[in-house]
Short mmCIF file of C-alpha atoms and ligand atoms in Angstrom, two decimals:
data_model
loop_
_atom_site.label_atom_id
_atom_site.label_comp_id
_atom_site.label_asym_id
_atom_site.label_seq_id
_atom_site.Cartn_x
_atom_site.Cartn_y
_atom_site.Cartn_z
CA UNK A 1 21.81 -25.28 6.12
CA UNK A 2 20.86 -27.20 3.02
CA UNK A 3 23.41 -27.84 0.30
CA UNK A 4 21.71 -25.20 -1.86
CA UNK A 5 22.01 -22.63 0.93
CA UNK A 6 25.67 -23.49 1.50
CA UNK A 7 26.36 -23.07 -2.20
CA UNK A 8 24.58 -19.74 -2.22
CA UNK A 9 26.47 -18.56 0.86
CA UNK A 10 29.78 -19.39 -0.90
CA UNK A 11 28.77 -17.50 -4.02
CA UNK A 12 27.63 -14.53 -1.97
CA UNK A 13 30.82 -14.39 0.04
CA UNK A 14 32.95 -14.37 -3.10
CA UNK A 15 33.47 -11.04 -4.82
CA UNK A 16 34.51 -12.81 -8.04
CA UNK A 17 34.16 -16.14 -9.85
CA UNK A 18 34.49 -19.32 -7.78
CA UNK A 19 35.67 -22.40 -9.63
CA UNK A 20 33.50 -25.51 -9.87
CA UNK A 21 36.37 -27.52 -8.38
CA UNK A 22 36.55 -25.24 -5.33
CA UNK A 23 32.79 -25.43 -4.81
CA UNK A 24 32.67 -29.19 -5.15
CA UNK A 25 35.57 -29.53 -2.68
CA UNK A 26 34.01 -27.16 -0.16
CA UNK A 27 30.58 -28.78 -0.35
CA UNK A 28 31.77 -32.36 -0.63
CA UNK A 29 29.79 -33.14 -3.80
CA UNK A 30 30.69 -33.75 -7.44
CA UNK A 31 31.11 -30.90 -9.91
CA UNK A 32 28.09 -32.25 -11.74
CA UNK A 33 26.02 -31.91 -8.53
CA UNK A 34 27.25 -28.32 -8.15
CA UNK A 35 26.15 -27.59 -11.72
CA UNK A 36 22.68 -29.08 -11.04
CA UNK A 37 22.23 -26.84 -7.98
CA UNK A 38 23.42 -23.81 -9.95
CA UNK A 39 20.77 -24.60 -12.56
CA UNK A 40 18.11 -24.91 -9.82
CA UNK A 41 19.14 -21.52 -8.42
CA UNK A 42 18.88 -20.00 -11.89
CA UNK A 43 15.35 -21.43 -12.15
CA UNK A 44 14.51 -19.65 -8.88
CA UNK A 45 15.59 -16.34 -10.44
CA UNK A 46 19.23 -16.02 -9.37
CA UNK A 47 21.44 -14.61 -12.11
CA UNK A 48 24.66 -16.60 -12.10
CA UNK A 49 27.38 -16.16 -14.69
CA UNK A 50 29.14 -19.37 -15.68
CA UNK A 51 32.50 -19.73 -17.41
CA UNK A 52 34.17 -23.06 -18.23
CA UNK A 53 37.54 -21.83 -17.01
CA UNK A 54 36.60 -19.47 -14.16
CA UNK A 55 33.57 -21.13 -12.61
CA UNK A 56 30.48 -19.32 -11.31
CA UNK A 57 29.73 -15.81 -10.19
CA UNK A 58 26.53 -14.57 -8.56
CA UNK A 59 25.28 -11.44 -10.33
CA UNK A 60 21.81 -10.84 -8.93
CA UNK A 61 19.47 -12.37 -6.37
CA UNK A 62 15.70 -12.44 -7.01
CA UNK A 63 13.57 -9.76 -5.41
CA UNK A 64 11.72 -12.07 -3.04
CA UNK A 65 11.94 -12.29 0.71
CA UNK A 66 10.84 -15.92 1.27
CA UNK A 67 13.01 -17.66 3.89
CA UNK A 68 14.83 -20.01 1.49
CA UNK A 69 15.82 -17.04 -0.65
CA UNK A 70 16.66 -14.60 2.12
CA UNK A 71 18.14 -16.72 4.94
CA UNK A 72 21.39 -17.48 3.08
CA UNK A 73 22.01 -13.73 2.89
CA UNK A 74 22.02 -13.28 6.66
CA UNK A 75 25.64 -12.74 7.66
CA UNK A 76 25.50 -12.21 11.42
CA UNK A 77 22.99 -12.67 14.22
CA UNK A 78 20.61 -9.91 13.05
CA UNK A 79 18.12 -11.87 10.95
CA UNK A 80 18.09 -15.10 12.96
CA UNK A 81 15.54 -16.49 13.42
CA UNK A 82 13.79 -15.12 10.36
CA UNK A 83 9.99 -14.83 10.31
CA UNK A 84 8.40 -13.97 6.98
CA UNK A 85 4.74 -13.13 6.38
CA UNK A 86 3.13 -12.36 3.01
CA UNK A 87 0.63 -10.09 4.81
CA UNK A 88 0.56 -8.95 8.41
CA UNK A 89 -1.06 -6.13 10.34
CA UNK A 90 2.22 -4.67 11.66
CA UNK A 91 5.62 -6.37 11.85
CA UNK A 92 6.22 -4.42 15.09
CA UNK A 93 3.20 -6.08 16.72
CA UNK A 94 4.36 -9.55 15.66
CA UNK A 95 7.92 -8.86 16.82
CA UNK A 96 6.69 -7.54 20.19
CA UNK A 97 4.69 -10.72 20.74
CA UNK A 98 7.71 -12.85 19.80
CA UNK A 99 9.91 -10.79 22.13
CA UNK A 100 7.46 -11.29 25.01
CA UNK A 101 7.66 -15.03 24.35
CA UNK A 102 11.46 -14.87 24.63
CA UNK A 103 12.67 -14.37 21.03
CA UNK A 104 16.43 -13.76 21.03
CA UNK A 105 18.19 -10.59 20.02
CA UNK A 106 18.42 -10.47 16.24
CA UNK A 107 15.06 -12.13 15.58
CA UNK A 108 13.58 -10.55 12.49
CA UNK A 109 10.01 -10.19 11.27
CA UNK A 110 9.52 -9.24 7.63
CA UNK A 111 6.28 -8.75 5.72
CA UNK A 112 5.64 -8.30 2.03
CA UNK A 113 2.66 -6.13 2.93
CA UNK A 114 1.27 -4.55 6.12
CA UNK A 115 -2.40 -3.79 6.56
CA UNK A 116 -1.96 -1.85 9.80
CA UNK A 117 1.57 -0.44 9.46
CA UNK A 118 2.20 2.23 12.11
CA UNK A 119 4.33 5.30 12.46
CA UNK A 120 4.95 7.26 15.66
CA UNK A 121 1.95 8.37 17.76
CA UNK A 122 -0.24 5.79 16.03
CA UNK A 123 0.00 7.40 12.61
CA UNK A 124 -0.68 5.13 9.65
CA UNK A 125 2.26 3.82 7.63
CA UNK A 126 1.50 3.02 3.98
CA UNK A 127 2.98 -0.47 3.38
CA UNK A 128 2.05 -1.99 0.00
CA UNK A 129 3.93 -4.92 -1.61
CA UNK A 130 7.33 -3.88 -2.97
CA UNK A 131 8.61 -2.11 0.14
CA UNK A 132 10.80 -3.35 2.94
CA UNK A 133 8.78 -3.58 6.14
CA UNK A 134 10.61 -5.27 8.97
CA UNK A 135 11.13 -5.34 12.72
CA UNK A 136 14.13 -6.47 14.73
CA UNK A 137 14.09 -7.72 18.30
CA UNK A 138 16.89 -6.19 20.37
CA UNK A 139 17.84 -6.66 24.00
CA UNK A 140 20.26 -3.83 24.74
CA UNK A 141 21.93 -3.79 28.16
CA UNK A 142 21.12 -0.10 28.70
CA UNK A 143 18.60 2.03 30.59
CA UNK A 144 15.27 2.91 28.93
CA UNK A 145 16.44 6.53 28.58
CA UNK A 146 19.54 5.47 26.64
CA UNK A 147 17.41 3.83 23.94
CA UNK A 148 16.32 7.28 22.75
CA UNK A 149 19.25 7.41 20.36
CA UNK A 150 18.40 4.05 18.76
CA UNK A 151 16.20 5.40 15.95
CA UNK A 152 18.91 7.94 15.20
CA UNK A 153 21.57 5.21 15.11
CA UNK A 154 19.45 2.89 12.97
CA UNK A 155 18.68 5.59 10.44
CA UNK A 156 22.43 5.77 9.88
CA UNK A 157 22.57 2.00 9.27
CA UNK A 158 19.75 2.32 6.74
CA UNK A 159 21.64 4.97 4.76
CA UNK A 160 24.69 2.66 4.81
CA UNK A 161 22.63 -0.18 3.38
CA UNK A 162 21.30 2.08 0.63
CA UNK A 163 24.86 3.25 -0.10
CA UNK A 164 25.71 -0.33 -1.10
CA UNK A 165 23.75 0.38 -4.30
CA UNK A 166 24.70 2.73 -7.11
CA UNK A 167 22.23 5.43 -6.07
CA UNK A 168 22.49 9.13 -5.20
CA UNK A 169 22.88 9.31 -1.41
CA UNK A 170 19.85 9.53 0.79
CA UNK A 171 19.97 11.66 3.95
CA UNK A 172 18.73 11.34 7.50
CA UNK A 173 16.17 13.67 8.99
CA UNK A 174 16.30 13.60 12.75
CA UNK A 175 15.02 11.66 14.57
CA UNK A 176 13.72 8.78 12.49
CA UNK A 177 13.38 9.63 8.80
CA UNK A 178 15.29 8.70 5.68
CA UNK A 179 14.81 11.37 3.03
CA UNK A 180 15.83 12.22 -0.49
CA UNK A 181 15.61 15.82 -1.65
CA UNK A 182 13.10 16.61 1.08
CA UNK A 183 10.87 13.60 0.38
CA UNK A 184 10.46 10.73 2.80
CA UNK A 185 11.87 7.38 1.66
CA UNK A 186 11.64 5.59 4.98
CA UNK A 187 10.96 5.81 8.68
CA UNK A 188 11.80 4.05 11.92
CA UNK A 189 9.57 3.17 14.83
CA UNK A 190 11.30 2.00 18.00
CA UNK A 191 9.08 0.51 20.70
CA UNK A 192 10.11 -0.64 24.15
CA UNK A 193 9.15 -3.43 26.51
CA UNK A 194 10.59 -1.99 29.72
CA UNK A 195 10.19 -1.18 33.40
CA UNK A 196 11.36 2.04 35.04
CA UNK A 197 15.00 0.94 35.15
CA UNK A 198 15.28 -2.07 32.88
CA UNK A 199 14.78 -2.70 29.19
CA UNK A 200 13.34 -6.16 28.55
CA UNK A 201 13.32 -5.76 24.81
CA UNK A 202 13.26 -3.21 22.04
CA UNK A 203 11.47 -3.69 18.76
CA UNK A 204 13.00 -1.61 16.00
CA UNK A 205 10.62 -1.31 13.06
CA UNK A 206 11.98 -0.02 9.80
CA UNK A 207 9.95 0.88 6.74
CA UNK A 208 11.62 1.68 3.45
CA UNK A 209 9.90 2.49 0.17
CA UNK A 210 11.94 0.34 -2.19
CA UNK A 211 10.16 -0.91 -5.32
CA UNK A 212 7.12 1.33 -5.11
CA UNK A 213 6.14 3.30 -8.18
CA UNK A 214 3.21 5.40 -6.94
CA UNK A 215 1.77 6.73 -3.71
CA UNK A 216 -1.78 7.59 -2.67
CA UNK A 217 -2.78 11.27 -2.90
CA UNK A 218 -1.86 12.38 0.64
CA UNK A 219 1.70 11.06 0.23
CA UNK A 220 2.28 11.88 -3.43
CA UNK A 221 4.11 15.14 -2.73
CA UNK A 222 5.92 14.12 0.45
CA UNK A 223 7.07 10.54 -0.23
CA UNK A 224 9.37 8.88 -2.72
CA UNK A 225 10.94 5.47 -3.24
CA UNK A 226 14.37 4.05 -4.03
CA UNK A 227 13.02 2.75 -7.34
CA UNK A 228 11.93 6.28 -8.28
CA UNK A 229 15.35 7.62 -7.30
CA UNK A 230 17.28 4.88 -9.12
CA UNK A 231 15.02 4.64 -12.13
CA UNK A 232 14.94 0.86 -11.69
CA UNK A 233 13.93 -1.77 -9.16
CA UNK A 234 16.42 -2.83 -6.48
CA UNK A 235 17.01 -6.24 -4.94
CA UNK A 236 15.27 -6.05 -1.55
CA UNK A 237 17.02 -9.14 -0.13
CA UNK A 238 20.42 -7.63 -0.90
CA UNK A 239 19.35 -4.29 0.56
CA UNK A 240 17.92 -5.89 3.68
CA UNK A 241 21.04 -7.94 4.25
CA UNK A 242 23.24 -4.83 3.83
CA UNK A 243 21.09 -2.88 6.31
CA UNK A 244 21.16 -5.71 8.84
CA UNK A 245 24.94 -6.03 8.59
CA UNK A 246 25.42 -2.28 9.14
CA UNK A 247 22.83 -2.23 11.95
CA UNK A 248 24.54 -5.10 13.77
CA UNK A 249 27.95 -3.45 13.51
CA UNK A 250 26.67 -0.08 14.72
CA UNK A 251 24.51 -1.56 17.42
CA UNK A 252 27.28 -3.59 19.05
CA UNK A 253 29.46 -0.46 19.23
CA UNK A 254 26.50 1.59 20.52
CA UNK A 255 25.87 -0.96 23.33
CA UNK A 256 29.46 -0.42 24.54
CA UNK A 257 30.06 3.25 23.79
CA UNK A 258 26.71 4.91 23.22
CA UNK A 259 25.95 7.28 20.38
CA UNK A 260 29.04 9.50 20.70
CA UNK A 261 31.20 7.63 18.11
CA UNK A 262 28.46 8.15 15.49
CA UNK A 263 27.80 11.84 16.06
CA UNK A 264 29.98 13.29 13.30
CA UNK A 265 29.01 10.71 10.73
CA UNK A 266 25.36 11.36 11.52
CA UNK A 267 25.75 15.11 11.15
CA UNK A 268 27.36 14.63 7.73
CA UNK A 269 24.24 12.86 6.54
CA UNK A 270 21.78 15.13 8.34
CA UNK A 271 19.61 17.15 5.98
CA UNK A 272 18.78 19.61 8.77
CA UNK A 273 22.25 20.85 9.61
CA UNK A 274 22.45 24.65 9.63
CA UNK A 275 18.79 24.94 8.60
CA UNK A 276 16.12 27.00 10.28
CA UNK A 277 13.47 24.68 11.62
CA UNK A 278 10.49 24.45 13.86
CA UNK A 279 10.31 21.54 16.25
CA UNK A 280 7.06 20.43 17.73
CA UNK A 281 7.57 18.41 20.89
CA UNK A 282 5.01 17.44 23.51
CA UNK A 283 2.58 20.21 22.57
CA UNK A 284 5.11 23.06 22.50
CA UNK A 285 6.85 24.52 19.48
CA UNK A 286 10.42 25.85 19.32
CA UNK A 287 12.19 27.61 16.49
CA UNK A 288 15.85 27.87 15.74
CA UNK A 289 18.82 26.80 13.68
CA UNK A 290 20.01 23.21 13.83
CA UNK A 291 23.56 23.09 15.23
CA UNK A 292 23.78 19.28 15.09
CA UNK A 293 23.25 16.40 17.47
CA UNK A 294 24.93 15.74 20.81
CA UNK A 295 26.62 12.61 22.17
CA UNK A 296 23.21 11.25 23.20
CA UNK A 297 21.71 11.72 19.74
CA UNK A 298 19.62 14.73 20.88
CA UNK A 299 18.97 17.49 18.38
CA UNK A 300 20.73 20.73 19.29
CA UNK A 301 18.83 23.85 18.30
CA UNK A 302 20.12 27.41 18.61
CA UNK A 303 17.25 29.83 19.30
CA UNK A 304 17.20 33.31 17.71
CA UNK A 305 18.48 34.73 21.05
CA UNK A 306 21.50 32.39 20.93
CA UNK A 307 20.43 29.89 23.59
CA UNK A 308 21.01 26.23 22.90
CA UNK A 309 18.29 23.67 23.51
CA UNK A 310 18.40 19.90 23.18
CA UNK A 311 15.50 17.70 22.12
CA UNK A 312 15.05 13.96 22.57
CA UNK A 313 12.18 13.66 20.11
CA UNK A 314 9.69 15.65 18.12
CA UNK A 315 8.48 16.65 14.72
CA UNK A 316 10.80 18.86 12.72
CA UNK A 317 9.61 21.07 9.88
CA UNK A 318 11.70 23.34 7.70
CA UNK A 319 11.24 27.06 7.89
CA UNK A 320 13.20 27.28 4.62
CA UNK A 321 12.85 25.17 1.53
CA UNK A 322 14.84 21.95 2.03
CA UNK A 323 18.10 22.00 0.14
CA UNK A 324 18.62 19.53 -2.69
CA UNK A 325 21.51 17.24 -1.73
CA UNK A 326 24.11 19.68 -0.48
CA UNK A 327 26.41 18.56 2.29
CA UNK A 328 27.86 20.88 4.96
CA UNK A 329 31.24 21.12 3.21
CA UNK A 330 29.50 22.04 -0.04
CA UNK A 331 27.66 24.78 1.85
CA UNK A 332 31.01 26.26 2.77
CA UNK A 333 32.18 26.06 -0.81
CA UNK A 334 29.09 28.00 -1.85
CA UNK A 335 29.72 30.86 0.60
C1 LIG B 401 7.65 6.79 10.92
O1 LIG B 401 6.70 7.40 11.66
O2 LIG B 401 8.26 7.30 10.01
C2 LIG B 401 7.91 5.35 11.31
C3 LIG B 401 7.53 4.37 10.24
C4 LIG B 401 7.88 2.96 10.63
C5 LIG B 401 7.28 1.95 9.71
C6 LIG B 401 7.78 0.57 10.02
S1 LIG B 401 7.37 -0.58 8.77
C7 LIG B 401 7.85 -1.90 9.74
C8 LIG B 401 7.39 -1.58 11.14
N1 LIG B 401 6.02 -2.01 11.36
C9 LIG B 401 5.21 -0.98 11.60
O3 LIG B 401 3.98 -1.07 11.82
N2 LIG B 401 5.91 0.17 11.58
C10 LIG B 401 7.31 -0.06 11.32
P1 LIG B 401 6.36 8.95 11.62
O4 LIG B 401 7.61 9.75 11.75
O5 LIG B 401 5.32 9.12 12.64
O6 LIG B 401 5.80 9.19 10.16
C11 LIG B 401 4.49 8.80 9.81
C12 LIG B 401 4.05 9.70 8.68
O7 LIG B 401 4.79 9.39 7.48
C13 LIG B 401 2.59 9.49 8.29
O8 LIG B 401 1.75 10.31 9.07
C14 LIG B 401 2.57 9.90 6.82
O9 LIG B 401 2.49 11.31 6.71
C15 LIG B 401 3.95 9.52 6.34
N3 LIG B 401 3.94 8.20 5.65
C16 LIG B 401 3.13 7.13 5.84
N4 LIG B 401 3.49 6.10 5.06
C17 LIG B 401 4.57 6.52 4.35
C18 LIG B 401 5.41 5.91 3.39
N5 LIG B 401 5.27 4.64 2.99
N6 LIG B 401 6.41 6.67 2.86
C19 LIG B 401 6.62 7.95 3.24
N7 LIG B 401 5.84 8.57 4.15
C20 LIG B 401 4.85 7.87 4.71
#
């Protein structure tokens, strides 16, 4: 780590002002050298408050994902090594290639823009500059079947990352969507490098519409962005680092205990709970009311005749208008 990165890491770790004396002691340089590096960071777009008596406090990091700006924000192993591309076809494709060449768990591929961003079943994913488009290499010690709950788990980590900002809460839409008032804010694409019994690697691709102000015609009515929700642009590096930290925490628990510990939390954030839906899965369509998810992250649907069915994947559409942002407990209060 360079001196600048160490300084930044100290400022990031501190919730309040850090004195110049403390910084110079920790970094082994003079207070004047600390001041010069603070000035250089300000030139790069960091907002740092300075007070003669209290020291320095980091207020805002610039909205750029270049390695020197983002790497100091990586707190754990998710995000190391960090591969950044201004433009790439699909971060999932790059991450898969890196994984095949032996990239370690936590390796991260981020692009400012994707020209061939993909959703499930080869659908196109609109990825202009301003969004967060990234893919993580994972090597979970589980069977291929157990990875089915990974998109569900990761969608929870994404909502946690978003919750680090002063925004109305976004919800999850099983299995892989992040939504706000029925509109899609983000999606997750998990791809596997595996044999029948063994997972060699997983690439978890996450796309989040962050600082995007308009969408092309086909998406105009169905998609939205965090900037539209917040009314202002958000710091993508801060958001990405919050998502990675949540994802790493959740993932390490999931590797040991599976999805069960996350079930209730997931249901609280699930926009489908108690709703009548149609689920399209492998060419067949089922209708029913969503009862929740099970310990494996499967969607539990109660058919009109009362039978319960579980789904590992599929396309869910509402048979009623999506609610605004009501939560299950608010539903009860309404009744
Ligand atoms: C997804 O697929 O939602 C998974 C999206 C994953 C994208 C990430 S970005 C980083 C990584 N690299 C990749 O190449 N992919 C991953 P699915 O559930 O199949 O939804 C796809 C559908 O969402 C499309 O058919 C469109 O209707 C809609 N869509 C496309 N782009 C969108 C966007 N930016 N925002 C909201 N909806 C979008």
